[in-house]
mmCIF file of C-alpha atoms and ligand atoms in Angstrom:
data_model
loop_
_atom_site.group_PDB
_atom_site.id
_atom_site.type_symbol
_atom_site.label_atom_id
_atom_site.label_comp_id
_atom_site.label_asym_id
_atom_site.label_seq_id
_atom_site.Cartn_x
_atom_site.Cartn_y
_atom_site.Cartn_z
ATOM 1 C CA MET A 23 82.824 84.149 108.213
ATOM 2 C CA LYS A 24 82.160 80.450 109.003
ATOM 3 C CA LEU A 25 79.736 79.169 111.633
ATOM 4 C CA LYS A 26 80.576 75.665 112.886
ATOM 5 C CA THR A 27 80.326 73.179 115.871
ATOM 6 C CA VAL A 28 83.431 73.898 118.007
ATOM 7 C CA SER A 29 86.235 71.444 118.664
ATOM 8 C CA ASP A 30 88.542 70.822 121.555
ATOM 9 C CA SER A 31 91.103 72.992 120.212
ATOM 10 C CA ASP A 32 88.799 75.965 120.012
ATOM 11 C CA CYS A 33 87.935 75.843 123.696
ATOM 12 C CA ILE A 34 90.850 77.868 124.763
ATOM 13 C CA LYS A 35 89.872 80.603 122.313
ATOM 14 C CA ILE A 36 86.344 80.605 124.038
ATOM 15 C CA ALA A 37 87.839 80.630 127.418
ATOM 16 C CA THR A 38 89.996 83.673 126.543
ATOM 17 C CA LEU A 39 86.985 85.630 125.161
ATOM 18 C CA GLU A 40 84.963 84.722 128.293
ATOM 19 C CA ALA A 41 87.761 86.227 130.517
ATOM 20 C CA GLN A 42 87.561 89.373 128.278
ATOM 21 C CA VAL A 43 83.812 89.595 128.508
ATOM 22 C CA PHE A 44 82.458 88.356 131.633
ATOM 23 C CA SER A 45 82.741 89.065 135.389
ATOM 24 C CA ASP A 46 82.257 85.178 136.055
ATOM 25 C CA PRO A 47 84.196 83.670 133.219
ATOM 26 C CA TRP A 48 83.953 79.967 132.448
ATOM 27 C CA SER A 49 87.378 77.809 132.291
ATOM 28 C CA GLU A 50 88.751 76.090 129.346
ATOM 29 C CA GLU A 51 88.016 72.669 131.026
ATOM 30 C CA SER A 52 84.181 73.538 131.740
ATOM 31 C CA ILE A 53 83.832 74.496 128.018
ATOM 32 C CA LYS A 54 85.460 71.346 126.961
ATOM 33 C CA ASP A 55 82.953 69.428 129.181
ATOM 34 C CA ASN A 56 80.100 71.071 127.452
ATOM 35 C CA VAL A 57 81.672 70.436 123.947
ATOM 36 C CA HIS A 58 81.788 66.848 125.054
ATOM 37 C CA SER A 59 78.338 66.547 126.465
ATOM 38 C CA ASP A 60 75.101 65.565 124.574
ATOM 39 C CA ASN A 61 73.152 68.081 126.615
ATOM 40 C CA TYR A 62 74.965 71.181 125.172
ATOM 41 C CA LEU A 63 75.516 72.781 121.826
ATOM 42 C CA VAL A 64 78.483 74.947 121.423
ATOM 43 C CA MET A 65 78.637 76.762 117.953
ATOM 44 C CA GLY A 66 81.579 79.302 117.015
ATOM 45 C CA ALA A 67 81.853 81.879 114.329
ATOM 46 C CA PHE A 68 85.423 81.998 112.649
ATOM 47 C CA GLU A 69 87.324 84.025 110.127
ATOM 48 C CA ASP A 70 90.106 81.314 109.087
ATOM 49 C CA GLU A 71 91.337 80.250 112.692
ATOM 50 C CA ASP A 72 90.268 83.275 114.501
ATOM 51 C CA LEU A 73 87.217 83.037 116.896
ATOM 52 C CA LEU A 74 84.766 86.003 116.321
ATOM 53 C CA GLY A 75 82.149 84.911 118.575
ATOM 54 C CA TYR A 76 80.357 81.782 120.079
ATOM 55 C CA VAL A 77 77.136 80.674 121.642
ATOM 56 C CA ILE A 78 76.319 77.940 124.305
ATOM 57 C CA TYR A 79 72.928 76.182 124.622
ATOM 58 C CA MET A 80 71.861 73.710 127.250
ATOM 59 C CA LEU A 81 69.417 71.277 126.141
ATOM 60 C CA LEU A 82 66.553 70.092 128.853
ATOM 61 C CA SER A 83 64.166 67.751 126.873
ATOM 62 C CA GLU A 84 61.403 70.261 125.722
ATOM 63 C CA GLU A 85 63.465 73.314 126.483
ATOM 64 C CA ALA A 86 66.743 74.679 125.849
ATOM 65 C CA GLU A 87 68.511 77.617 127.327
ATOM 66 C CA LEU A 88 70.903 79.986 125.931
ATOM 67 C CA LEU A 89 73.711 80.186 128.639
ATOM 68 C CA ARG A 90 76.302 82.390 127.089
ATOM 69 C CA ILE A 91 76.806 84.455 123.787
ATOM 70 C CA ALA A 92 79.698 86.800 123.181
ATOM 71 C CA VAL A 93 81.404 88.341 120.260
ATOM 72 C CA LYS A 94 84.779 89.943 120.423
ATOM 73 C CA GLU A 95 84.814 93.682 120.554
ATOM 74 C CA GLU A 96 86.511 94.218 117.165
ATOM 75 C CA ALA A 97 83.802 92.185 115.453
ATOM 76 C CA ARG A 98 80.592 93.535 117.129
ATOM 77 C CA ASN A 99 77.799 95.194 115.348
ATOM 78 C CA LYS A 100 78.307 93.295 112.171
ATOM 79 C CA GLY A 101 75.765 90.697 112.377
ATOM 80 C CA VAL A 102 77.737 87.887 114.054
ATOM 81 C CA ALA A 103 75.528 87.194 117.012
ATOM 82 C CA THR A 104 72.608 87.408 114.810
ATOM 83 C CA SER A 105 74.068 84.568 112.485
ATOM 84 C CA LEU A 106 74.845 82.679 115.516
ATOM 85 C CA LEU A 107 71.322 82.790 116.878
ATOM 86 C CA ASP A 108 70.029 82.073 113.398
ATOM 87 C CA VAL A 109 71.954 78.919 112.920
ATOM 88 C CA MET A 110 71.265 77.690 116.504
ATOM 89 C CA ARG A 111 67.511 78.257 115.787
ATOM 90 C CA ASN A 112 67.649 76.003 112.729
ATOM 91 C CA LYS A 113 69.957 73.343 114.249
ATOM 92 C CA THR A 114 67.608 72.856 117.299
ATOM 93 C CA ARG A 115 64.810 72.664 114.794
ATOM 94 C CA GLU A 116 66.369 70.293 112.648
ATOM 95 C CA GLU A 117 68.412 67.975 114.980
ATOM 96 C CA VAL A 118 66.998 68.283 118.419
ATOM 97 C CA LYS A 119 63.292 67.854 117.491
ATOM 98 C CA GLU A 120 61.958 67.593 121.000
ATOM 99 C CA VAL A 121 62.861 71.183 121.889
ATOM 100 C CA LYS A 122 59.915 73.274 121.769
ATOM 101 C CA SER A 123 61.127 76.478 123.421
ATOM 102 C CA LEU A 124 64.296 78.442 123.965
ATOM 103 C CA PHE A 125 64.879 80.513 127.202
ATOM 104 C CA LEU A 126 67.397 82.786 128.466
ATOM 105 C CA GLU A 127 68.082 85.487 131.022
ATOM 106 C CA VAL A 128 70.013 88.750 130.646
ATOM 107 C CA ARG A 129 71.049 91.648 132.795
ATOM 108 C CA GLU A 130 68.288 94.316 132.601
ATOM 109 C CA ASN A 131 70.869 96.918 131.529
ATOM 110 C CA ASN A 132 72.429 95.085 128.761
ATOM 111 C CA THR A 133 70.960 96.849 125.993
ATOM 112 C CA ALA A 134 72.967 95.276 123.172
ATOM 113 C CA ALA A 135 72.184 91.889 124.227
ATOM 114 C CA ARG A 136 68.379 92.711 124.960
ATOM 115 C CA LYS A 137 68.263 94.309 121.352
ATOM 116 C CA LEU A 138 69.831 91.193 119.643
ATOM 117 C CA TYR A 139 67.378 88.736 121.331
ATOM 118 C CA GLU A 140 64.230 90.982 120.596
ATOM 119 C CA LYS A 141 65.457 91.381 116.989
ATOM 120 C CA THR A 142 65.850 87.496 116.596
ATOM 121 C CA GLY A 143 62.486 86.504 117.857
ATOM 122 C CA PHE A 144 62.782 86.203 121.819
ATOM 123 C CA VAL A 145 59.763 87.702 123.735
ATOM 124 C CA GLU A 146 60.100 89.074 127.180
ATOM 125 C CA VAL A 147 58.391 86.878 129.740
ATOM 126 C CA GLY A 148 59.347 87.907 133.218
ATOM 127 C CA MET A 149 62.035 89.316 135.630
ATOM 128 C CA ARG A 150 63.950 88.040 138.480
ATOM 129 C CA LYS A 151 64.681 90.794 141.088
ATOM 130 C CA ASN A 152 68.497 91.281 141.963
ATOM 131 C CA TYR A 153 69.351 87.968 140.286
ATOM 132 C CA TYR A 154 72.903 88.993 139.287
ATOM 133 C CA SER A 155 75.735 89.831 141.458
ATOM 134 C CA ASN A 156 78.891 91.647 140.733
ATOM 135 C CA PRO A 157 77.155 94.036 140.155
ATOM 136 C CA THR A 158 73.720 93.483 141.596
ATOM 137 C CA GLU A 159 71.024 93.658 138.772
ATOM 138 C CA ASN A 160 67.754 92.142 137.861
ATOM 139 C CA ALA A 161 67.465 89.582 135.142
ATOM 140 C CA VAL A 162 64.951 89.823 132.277
ATOM 141 C CA LEU A 163 63.678 86.453 130.997
ATOM 142 C CA TYR A 164 62.980 85.735 127.478
ATOM 143 C CA LYS A 165 61.514 83.072 125.543
ATOM 144 C CA MET A 166 61.034 81.694 121.911
ATOM 145 C CA GLU A 167 58.764 79.115 120.682
ATOM 146 C CA ILE A 168 60.248 76.644 117.993
ATOM 147 C CA ASP A 169 57.888 75.666 115.471
HETATM 148 C C1 COA B 7 75.499 91.256 122.862
HETATM 149 C C2 COA B 7 76.716 90.742 121.777
HETATM 150 C C3 COA B 7 76.831 89.262 121.704
HETATM 151 C C4 COA B 7 76.075 91.195 120.443
HETATM 152 O O1 COA B 7 76.916 90.792 119.434
HETATM 153 P P1 COA B 7 76.900 91.378 117.858
HETATM 154 O O2 COA B 7 77.520 90.446 116.928
HETATM 155 O O3 COA B 7 77.522 92.766 118.004
HETATM 156 O O4 COA B 7 75.387 91.649 117.603
HETATM 157 P P2 COA B 7 74.898 91.822 116.032
HETATM 158 O O5 COA B 7 76.000 92.567 115.087
HETATM 159 O O6 COA B 7 74.392 90.560 115.528
HETATM 160 O O7 COA B 7 73.657 92.855 116.372
HETATM 161 C C5 COA B 7 72.287 92.486 116.742
HETATM 162 C C6 COA B 7 71.429 93.639 117.027
HETATM 163 O O8 COA B 7 71.942 93.890 118.445
HETATM 164 C C7 COA B 7 71.750 95.219 118.726
HETATM 165 N N1 COA B 7 73.007 95.737 119.076
HETATM 166 C C8 COA B 7 74.350 95.248 118.950
HETATM 167 N N2 COA B 7 75.256 96.039 119.536
HETATM 168 C C9 COA B 7 74.602 97.146 120.106
HETATM 169 C C10 COA B 7 75.005 98.288 120.938
HETATM 170 N N3 COA B 7 76.088 98.222 121.188
HETATM 171 N N4 COA B 7 74.015 98.832 121.385
HETATM 172 C C11 COA B 7 72.722 98.729 121.134
HETATM 173 N N5 COA B 7 72.167 97.794 120.370
HETATM 174 C C12 COA B 7 73.053 96.839 119.684
HETATM 175 C C13 COA B 7 71.179 95.846 117.205
HETATM 176 O O9 COA B 7 69.920 96.080 117.452
HETATM 177 C C14 COA B 7 71.612 94.962 116.406
HETATM 178 O O10 COA B 7 70.845 94.920 115.331
HETATM 179 P P3 COA B 7 70.934 95.691 114.162
HETATM 180 O O11 COA B 7 72.249 95.887 113.597
HETATM 181 O O12 COA B 7 69.986 95.288 113.163
HETATM 182 O O13 COA B 7 70.385 97.220 114.626
HETATM 183 C C15 COA B 7 77.750 91.610 121.920
HETATM 184 O O14 COA B 7 77.662 93.034 122.157
HETATM 185 C C16 COA B 7 78.640 90.968 123.201
HETATM 186 O O15 COA B 7 79.565 90.002 122.994
HETATM 187 N N6 COA B 7 78.330 91.561 124.293
HETATM 188 C C17 COA B 7 79.051 91.161 125.458
HETATM 189 C C18 COA B 7 78.651 89.605 126.078
HETATM 190 C C19 COA B 7 77.217 89.846 126.521
HETATM 191 O O16 COA B 7 76.645 90.657 127.070
HETATM 192 N N7 COA B 7 76.534 88.607 126.127
HETATM 193 C C20 COA B 7 75.151 88.320 126.282
HETATM 194 C C21 COA B 7 74.907 88.266 127.837
HETATM 195 S S1 COA B 7 75.204 86.159 127.994
#
């Protein structure tokens, strides 16, 4: 497995996985906008040309927010998401020095994602009631300090 910053030609692969995984999938065009923007970091995990998973961070001066992370079903539970989060933490620490903390929100019942976040160093800091729709669900907020 190889982890790298994604290029334009990978965006269709991300959009395809988005459509399989999320009820509000992002389009190829909006993913391309993120890839071209200095305010976003988009990393993918690849096996040869095959996209196994990806992660998207938005950079907001001293804070960054994890907006999306997904791994294709056949590649889950093999540490792909853990590797993506580890590489992102190192990248923000080394290349985006003003970032001091990472935030994210996740559906309360998304056990796999919550375990992933807790395992990789995120700490629960709050909740937003009925934040999500389709289906309606609370959001749990997590934070990680970057040293
Ligand atoms: C959440 C997700 C990204 C995890 O990806 P992954 O590559 O399978 O995760 P990893 O293999 O790195 O596992 C990390 C930890 O998560 C937990 N985990 C992963 N899958 C799990 C599952 N199905 N049930 C419970 N815990 C799970 C485990 O604690 C695991 O650590 P361990 O192997 O040391 O026990 C993946 O399940 C996914 O794409 N889900 C759909 C999209 C999503 O919900 N994204 C998050 C919201 S934006």
